[in-house]
């Protein structure tokens, strides 16, 4: 997505319950299941990090936390200041919901929950992004496209590919390079220009 499309999408998503999930995936590059598996104990506000331990998936009639996709998927990602603030606001909203729900609240300690504290059905995130995209009048969007948007924006703005690869939880830097080769080529050209300018060439 372009920066303009991201703005349109997030504005259209504001009225949806899971708008914060979309914003969080855009800001971190997490997979949908990884974001939904996060518990508050995984969030370190002081050090601005999130520890990823698994992925929330549906197996038959149950929502379960499965193991991480690869060894490198079990990782700690740095959170930007906007993402930390998003989580702080979200936690306060969740506390208010918990009071409203009273005895109906089921405490699983997930960061993102239903109105009763239970895990979020992953398909609901896909539904949210599709509805928001339709409302925004932009091309159909998948949740995975938000992850791609994060990676593309990171690489085009000079974030080292090794850092992007680590944040995405790719098994190797080669996977990142193969997936975003067109982006890294553009970033390399931009880098060459900046070096030439810096050296007065």
mmCIF file of C-alpha atoms in Angstrom:
data_model
loop_
_atom_site.group_PDB
_atom_site.id
_atom_site.type_symbol
_atom_site.label_atom_id
_atom_site.label_comp_id
_atom_site.label_asym_id
_atom_site.label_seq_id
_atom_site.Cartn_x
_atom_site.Cartn_y
_atom_site.Cartn_z
ATOM 1 C CA UNK A 1 0.000 0.000 0.000
ATOM 2 C CA UNK A 2 1.106 3.556 -0.610
ATOM 3 C CA UNK A 3 1.291 6.009 2.277
ATOM 4 C CA UNK A 4 -1.903 7.611 0.992
ATOM 5 C CA UNK A 5 -3.694 4.228 0.855
ATOM 6 C CA UNK A 6 -2.532 3.401 4.381
ATOM 7 C CA UNK A 7 -4.018 6.670 5.628
ATOM 8 C CA UNK A 8 -7.322 5.978 3.848
ATOM 9 C CA UNK A 9 -7.425 2.399 5.157
ATOM 10 C CA UNK A 10 -6.766 3.339 8.781
ATOM 11 C CA UNK A 11 -9.307 6.166 8.665
ATOM 12 C CA UNK A 12 -11.937 3.769 7.296
ATOM 13 C CA UNK A 13 -11.030 1.175 9.923
ATOM 14 C CA UNK A 14 -11.472 3.528 12.890
ATOM 15 C CA UNK A 15 -15.066 2.427 13.457
ATOM 16 C CA UNK A 16 -14.090 -1.259 13.482
ATOM 17 C CA UNK A 17 -13.331 -3.127 16.682
ATOM 18 C CA UNK A 18 -10.022 -4.509 15.421
ATOM 19 C CA UNK A 19 -8.612 -1.314 13.913
ATOM 20 C CA UNK A 20 -5.752 -1.428 16.436
ATOM 21 C CA UNK A 21 -4.710 -4.852 15.150
ATOM 22 C CA UNK A 22 -4.371 -3.488 11.604
ATOM 23 C CA UNK A 23 -2.374 -0.502 12.824
ATOM 24 C CA UNK A 24 -0.140 -2.748 14.958
ATOM 25 C CA UNK A 25 0.621 -5.117 12.066
ATOM 26 C CA UNK A 26 1.452 -2.145 9.836
ATOM 27 C CA UNK A 27 3.765 -0.779 12.525
ATOM 28 C CA UNK A 28 5.567 -4.025 13.324
ATOM 29 C CA UNK A 29 5.308 -6.368 10.339
ATOM 30 C CA UNK A 30 3.967 -9.193 12.498
ATOM 31 C CA UNK A 31 1.968 -12.023 11.034
ATOM 32 C CA UNK A 32 -1.731 -11.955 11.909
ATOM 33 C CA UNK A 33 -1.503 -14.995 14.187
ATOM 34 C CA UNK A 34 1.570 -13.609 15.939
ATOM 35 C CA UNK A 35 -0.195 -10.348 16.780
ATOM 36 C CA UNK A 36 -3.267 -12.189 18.069
ATOM 37 C CA UNK A 37 -1.151 -14.537 20.214
ATOM 38 C CA UNK A 38 0.508 -11.689 22.122
ATOM 39 C CA UNK A 39 -0.209 -11.485 25.836
ATOM 40 C CA UNK A 40 0.411 -8.465 28.023
ATOM 41 C CA UNK A 41 3.285 -10.267 29.728
ATOM 42 C CA UNK A 42 5.019 -10.272 26.312
ATOM 43 C CA UNK A 43 4.963 -6.471 26.126
ATOM 44 C CA UNK A 44 7.816 -4.602 27.798
ATOM 45 C CA UNK A 45 6.711 -0.971 27.895
ATOM 46 C CA UNK A 46 9.916 0.241 29.552
ATOM 47 C CA UNK A 47 12.175 -1.220 26.868
ATOM 48 C CA UNK A 48 9.631 -0.865 24.037
ATOM 49 C CA UNK A 49 9.710 -4.497 22.914
ATOM 50 C CA UNK A 50 7.300 -7.333 22.202
ATOM 51 C CA UNK A 51 8.293 -10.962 22.672
ATOM 52 C CA UNK A 52 6.807 -13.378 20.143
ATOM 53 C CA UNK A 53 6.271 -16.914 21.359
ATOM 54 C CA UNK A 54 3.652 -18.398 19.044
ATOM 55 C CA UNK A 55 0.771 -17.870 16.659
ATOM 56 C CA UNK A 56 -2.986 -17.980 17.207
ATOM 57 C CA UNK A 57 -4.673 -20.273 14.697
ATOM 58 C CA UNK A 58 -7.964 -22.099 14.307
ATOM 59 C CA UNK A 59 -7.883 -25.871 14.524
ATOM 60 C CA UNK A 60 -11.317 -27.276 13.928
ATOM 61 C CA UNK A 61 -13.628 -25.804 16.533
ATOM 62 C CA UNK A 62 -10.846 -24.361 18.697
ATOM 63 C CA UNK A 63 -8.526 -21.379 18.674
ATOM 64 C CA UNK A 64 -5.065 -22.527 19.755
ATOM 65 C CA UNK A 65 -1.588 -21.088 20.154
ATOM 66 C CA UNK A 66 0.673 -23.050 17.847
ATOM 67 C CA UNK A 67 4.425 -22.996 17.821
ATOM 68 C CA UNK A 68 6.259 -20.348 15.848
ATOM 69 C CA UNK A 69 6.600 -20.857 12.089
ATOM 70 C CA UNK A 70 10.398 -21.162 12.167
ATOM 71 C CA UNK A 71 13.102 -20.975 14.824
ATOM 72 C CA UNK A 72 13.719 -17.347 13.881
ATOM 73 C CA UNK A 73 10.004 -16.585 14.286
ATOM 74 C CA UNK A 74 10.488 -16.815 18.056
ATOM 75 C CA UNK A 75 11.919 -13.359 18.523
ATOM 76 C CA UNK A 76 11.751 -10.014 20.272
ATOM 77 C CA UNK A 77 10.822 -7.022 18.138
ATOM 78 C CA UNK A 78 11.440 -3.374 18.902
ATOM 79 C CA UNK A 79 8.364 -1.164 19.152
ATOM 80 C CA UNK A 80 8.286 2.394 17.862
ATOM 81 C CA UNK A 81 6.992 5.132 20.139
ATOM 82 C CA UNK A 82 3.665 5.273 18.234
ATOM 83 C CA UNK A 83 3.237 1.505 18.726
ATOM 84 C CA UNK A 84 3.982 1.781 22.457
ATOM 85 C CA UNK A 85 1.416 4.573 22.750
ATOM 86 C CA UNK A 86 -1.084 2.526 20.753
ATOM 87 C CA UNK A 87 -0.675 -0.359 23.197
ATOM 88 C CA UNK A 88 -0.971 1.927 26.231
ATOM 89 C CA UNK A 89 -4.263 3.356 24.922
ATOM 90 C CA UNK A 90 -5.456 -0.106 23.974
ATOM 91 C CA UNK A 91 -4.718 -1.453 27.443
ATOM 92 C CA UNK A 92 -6.738 1.368 29.011
ATOM 93 C CA UNK A 93 -9.638 0.660 26.622
ATOM 94 C CA UNK A 94 -9.460 -3.018 27.471
ATOM 95 C CA UNK A 95 -9.580 -2.249 31.211
ATOM 96 C CA UNK A 96 -12.779 -0.259 30.634
ATOM 97 C CA UNK A 97 -14.265 -3.131 28.635
ATOM 98 C CA UNK A 98 -13.379 -5.523 31.398
ATOM 99 C CA UNK A 99 -15.339 -3.421 33.904
ATOM 100 C CA UNK A 100 -18.335 -3.284 31.577
ATOM 101 C CA UNK A 101 -18.250 -7.047 30.972
ATOM 102 C CA UNK A 102 -18.101 -7.822 34.693
ATOM 103 C CA UNK A 103 -18.498 -11.543 35.399
ATOM 104 C CA UNK A 104 -18.730 -12.284 31.686
ATOM 105 C CA UNK A 105 -15.073 -11.348 31.184
ATOM 106 C CA UNK A 106 -12.802 -14.328 30.512
ATOM 107 C CA UNK A 107 -9.256 -13.329 31.367
ATOM 108 C CA UNK A 108 -6.771 -14.931 28.977
ATOM 109 C CA UNK A 109 -4.399 -11.937 29.204
ATOM 110 C CA UNK A 110 -4.322 -11.468 25.436
ATOM 111 C CA UNK A 111 -3.426 -8.035 24.116
ATOM 112 C CA UNK A 112 -6.151 -8.187 21.474
ATOM 113 C CA UNK A 113 -9.448 -9.732 22.559
ATOM 114 C CA UNK A 114 -13.175 -9.879 21.989
ATOM 115 C CA UNK A 115 -15.439 -7.725 24.173
ATOM 116 C CA UNK A 116 -15.415 -10.583 26.684
ATOM 117 C CA UNK A 117 -11.637 -11.052 26.865
ATOM 118 C CA UNK A 118 -11.503 -14.173 24.719
ATOM 119 C CA UNK A 119 -9.068 -14.716 21.802
ATOM 120 C CA UNK A 120 -9.898 -13.065 18.491
ATOM 121 C CA UNK A 121 -10.991 -15.217 15.565
ATOM 122 C CA UNK A 122 -8.242 -14.629 12.924
ATOM 123 C CA UNK A 123 -10.836 -14.440 10.146
ATOM 124 C CA UNK A 124 -12.297 -11.358 11.832
ATOM 125 C CA UNK A 125 -9.073 -9.472 11.123
ATOM 126 C CA UNK A 126 -9.312 -10.388 7.446
ATOM 127 C CA UNK A 127 -12.945 -9.265 7.446
ATOM 128 C CA UNK A 128 -11.960 -5.979 9.078
ATOM 129 C CA UNK A 129 -9.248 -5.157 6.540
ATOM 130 C CA UNK A 130 -11.486 -6.106 3.617
ATOM 131 C CA UNK A 131 -14.373 -3.966 4.853
ATOM 132 C CA UNK A 132 -12.071 -1.037 5.609
ATOM 133 C CA UNK A 133 -10.496 -1.240 2.150
ATOM 134 C CA UNK A 134 -13.937 -1.296 0.516
ATOM 135 C CA UNK A 135 -15.063 1.694 2.606
ATOM 136 C CA UNK A 136 -11.860 3.555 1.738
ATOM 137 C CA UNK A 137 -12.380 2.922 -1.962
ATOM 138 C CA UNK A 138 -8.982 1.287 -2.430
ATOM 139 C CA UNK A 139 -7.990 -2.039 -3.992
ATOM 140 C CA UNK A 140 -8.891 -5.218 -2.030
ATOM 141 C CA UNK A 141 -6.344 -5.793 0.738
ATOM 142 C CA UNK A 142 -5.283 -8.897 2.668
ATOM 143 C CA UNK A 143 -3.831 -8.880 6.178
ATOM 144 C CA UNK A 144 -0.555 -10.148 4.729
ATOM 145 C CA UNK A 145 -0.421 -7.057 2.510
ATOM 146 C CA UNK A 146 -0.063 -4.988 5.694
ATOM 147 C CA UNK A 147 3.044 -6.999 6.604
ATOM 148 C CA UNK A 148 4.422 -6.443 3.089
ATOM 149 C CA UNK A 149 3.678 -2.736 3.398
ATOM 150 C CA UNK A 150 5.685 -2.579 6.640
ATOM 151 C CA UNK A 151 8.667 -4.341 5.042
ATOM 152 C CA UNK A 152 8.585 -2.215 1.894
ATOM 153 C CA UNK A 153 8.366 1.030 3.872
ATOM 154 C CA UNK A 154 11.208 -0.078 6.153
ATOM 155 C CA UNK A 155 13.541 -0.941 3.278
ATOM 156 C CA UNK A 156 12.737 2.181 1.273
ATOM 157 C CA UNK A 157 13.458 4.299 4.325
ATOM 158 C CA UNK A 158 16.915 2.907 4.901
ATOM 159 C CA UNK A 159 16.287 0.230 7.535
ATOM 160 C CA UNK A 160 19.028 -2.391 7.018
ATOM 161 C CA UNK A 161 17.739 -5.563 5.382
ATOM 162 C CA UNK A 162 19.139 -7.671 8.251
ATOM 163 C CA UNK A 163 16.995 -5.712 10.728
ATOM 164 C CA UNK A 164 13.909 -6.027 8.522
ATOM 165 C CA UNK A 165 14.524 -9.759 8.085
ATOM 166 C CA UNK A 166 14.867 -10.217 11.854
ATOM 167 C CA UNK A 167 11.704 -8.216 12.580
ATOM 168 C CA UNK A 168 9.729 -10.232 10.048
ATOM 169 C CA UNK A 169 10.991 -13.497 11.542
ATOM 170 C CA UNK A 170 12.334 -14.802 8.251
ATOM 171 C CA UNK A 171 14.467 -17.938 8.494
ATOM 172 C CA UNK A 172 17.246 -16.209 6.552
ATOM 173 C CA UNK A 173 18.119 -12.834 5.120
ATOM 174 C CA UNK A 174 17.975 -14.473 1.666
ATOM 175 C CA UNK A 175 14.206 -14.954 2.015
ATOM 176 C CA UNK A 176 13.827 -11.240 2.662
ATOM 177 C CA UNK A 177 16.099 -10.379 -0.267
ATOM 178 C CA UNK A 178 14.211 -12.727 -2.612
ATOM 179 C CA UNK A 179 10.808 -11.406 -1.519
ATOM 180 C CA UNK A 180 11.730 -7.728 -1.591
ATOM 181 C CA UNK A 181 14.462 -7.727 -4.217
ATOM 182 C CA UNK A 182 12.798 -4.943 -6.215
ATOM 183 C CA UNK A 183 12.635 -2.809 -3.067
ATOM 184 C CA UNK A 184 16.224 -3.469 -2.016
ATOM 185 C CA UNK A 185 17.411 -2.611 -5.536
ATOM 186 C CA UNK A 186 15.607 0.726 -5.302
ATOM 187 C CA UNK A 187 17.010 1.330 -1.821
ATOM 188 C CA UNK A 188 20.506 0.489 -3.072
ATOM 189 C CA UNK A 189 20.223 3.030 -5.887
ATOM 190 C CA UNK A 190 18.969 5.636 -3.429
ATOM 191 C CA UNK A 191 21.858 4.790 -1.109
ATOM 192 C CA UNK A 192 24.384 5.200 -3.906
ATOM 193 C CA UNK A 193 22.973 8.639 -4.658
ATOM 194 C CA UNK A 194 23.154 9.680 -1.005
ATOM 195 C CA UNK A 195 26.782 8.549 -0.720
ATOM 196 C CA UNK A 196 27.709 10.494 -3.852
ATOM 197 C CA UNK A 197 25.971 13.603 -2.468
ATOM 198 C CA UNK A 198 27.621 13.214 0.947
ATOM 199 C CA UNK A 199 31.054 12.970 -0.614
ATOM 200 C CA UNK A 200 30.412 15.828 -3.049
ATOM 201 C CA UNK A 201 30.984 13.602 -6.080
#
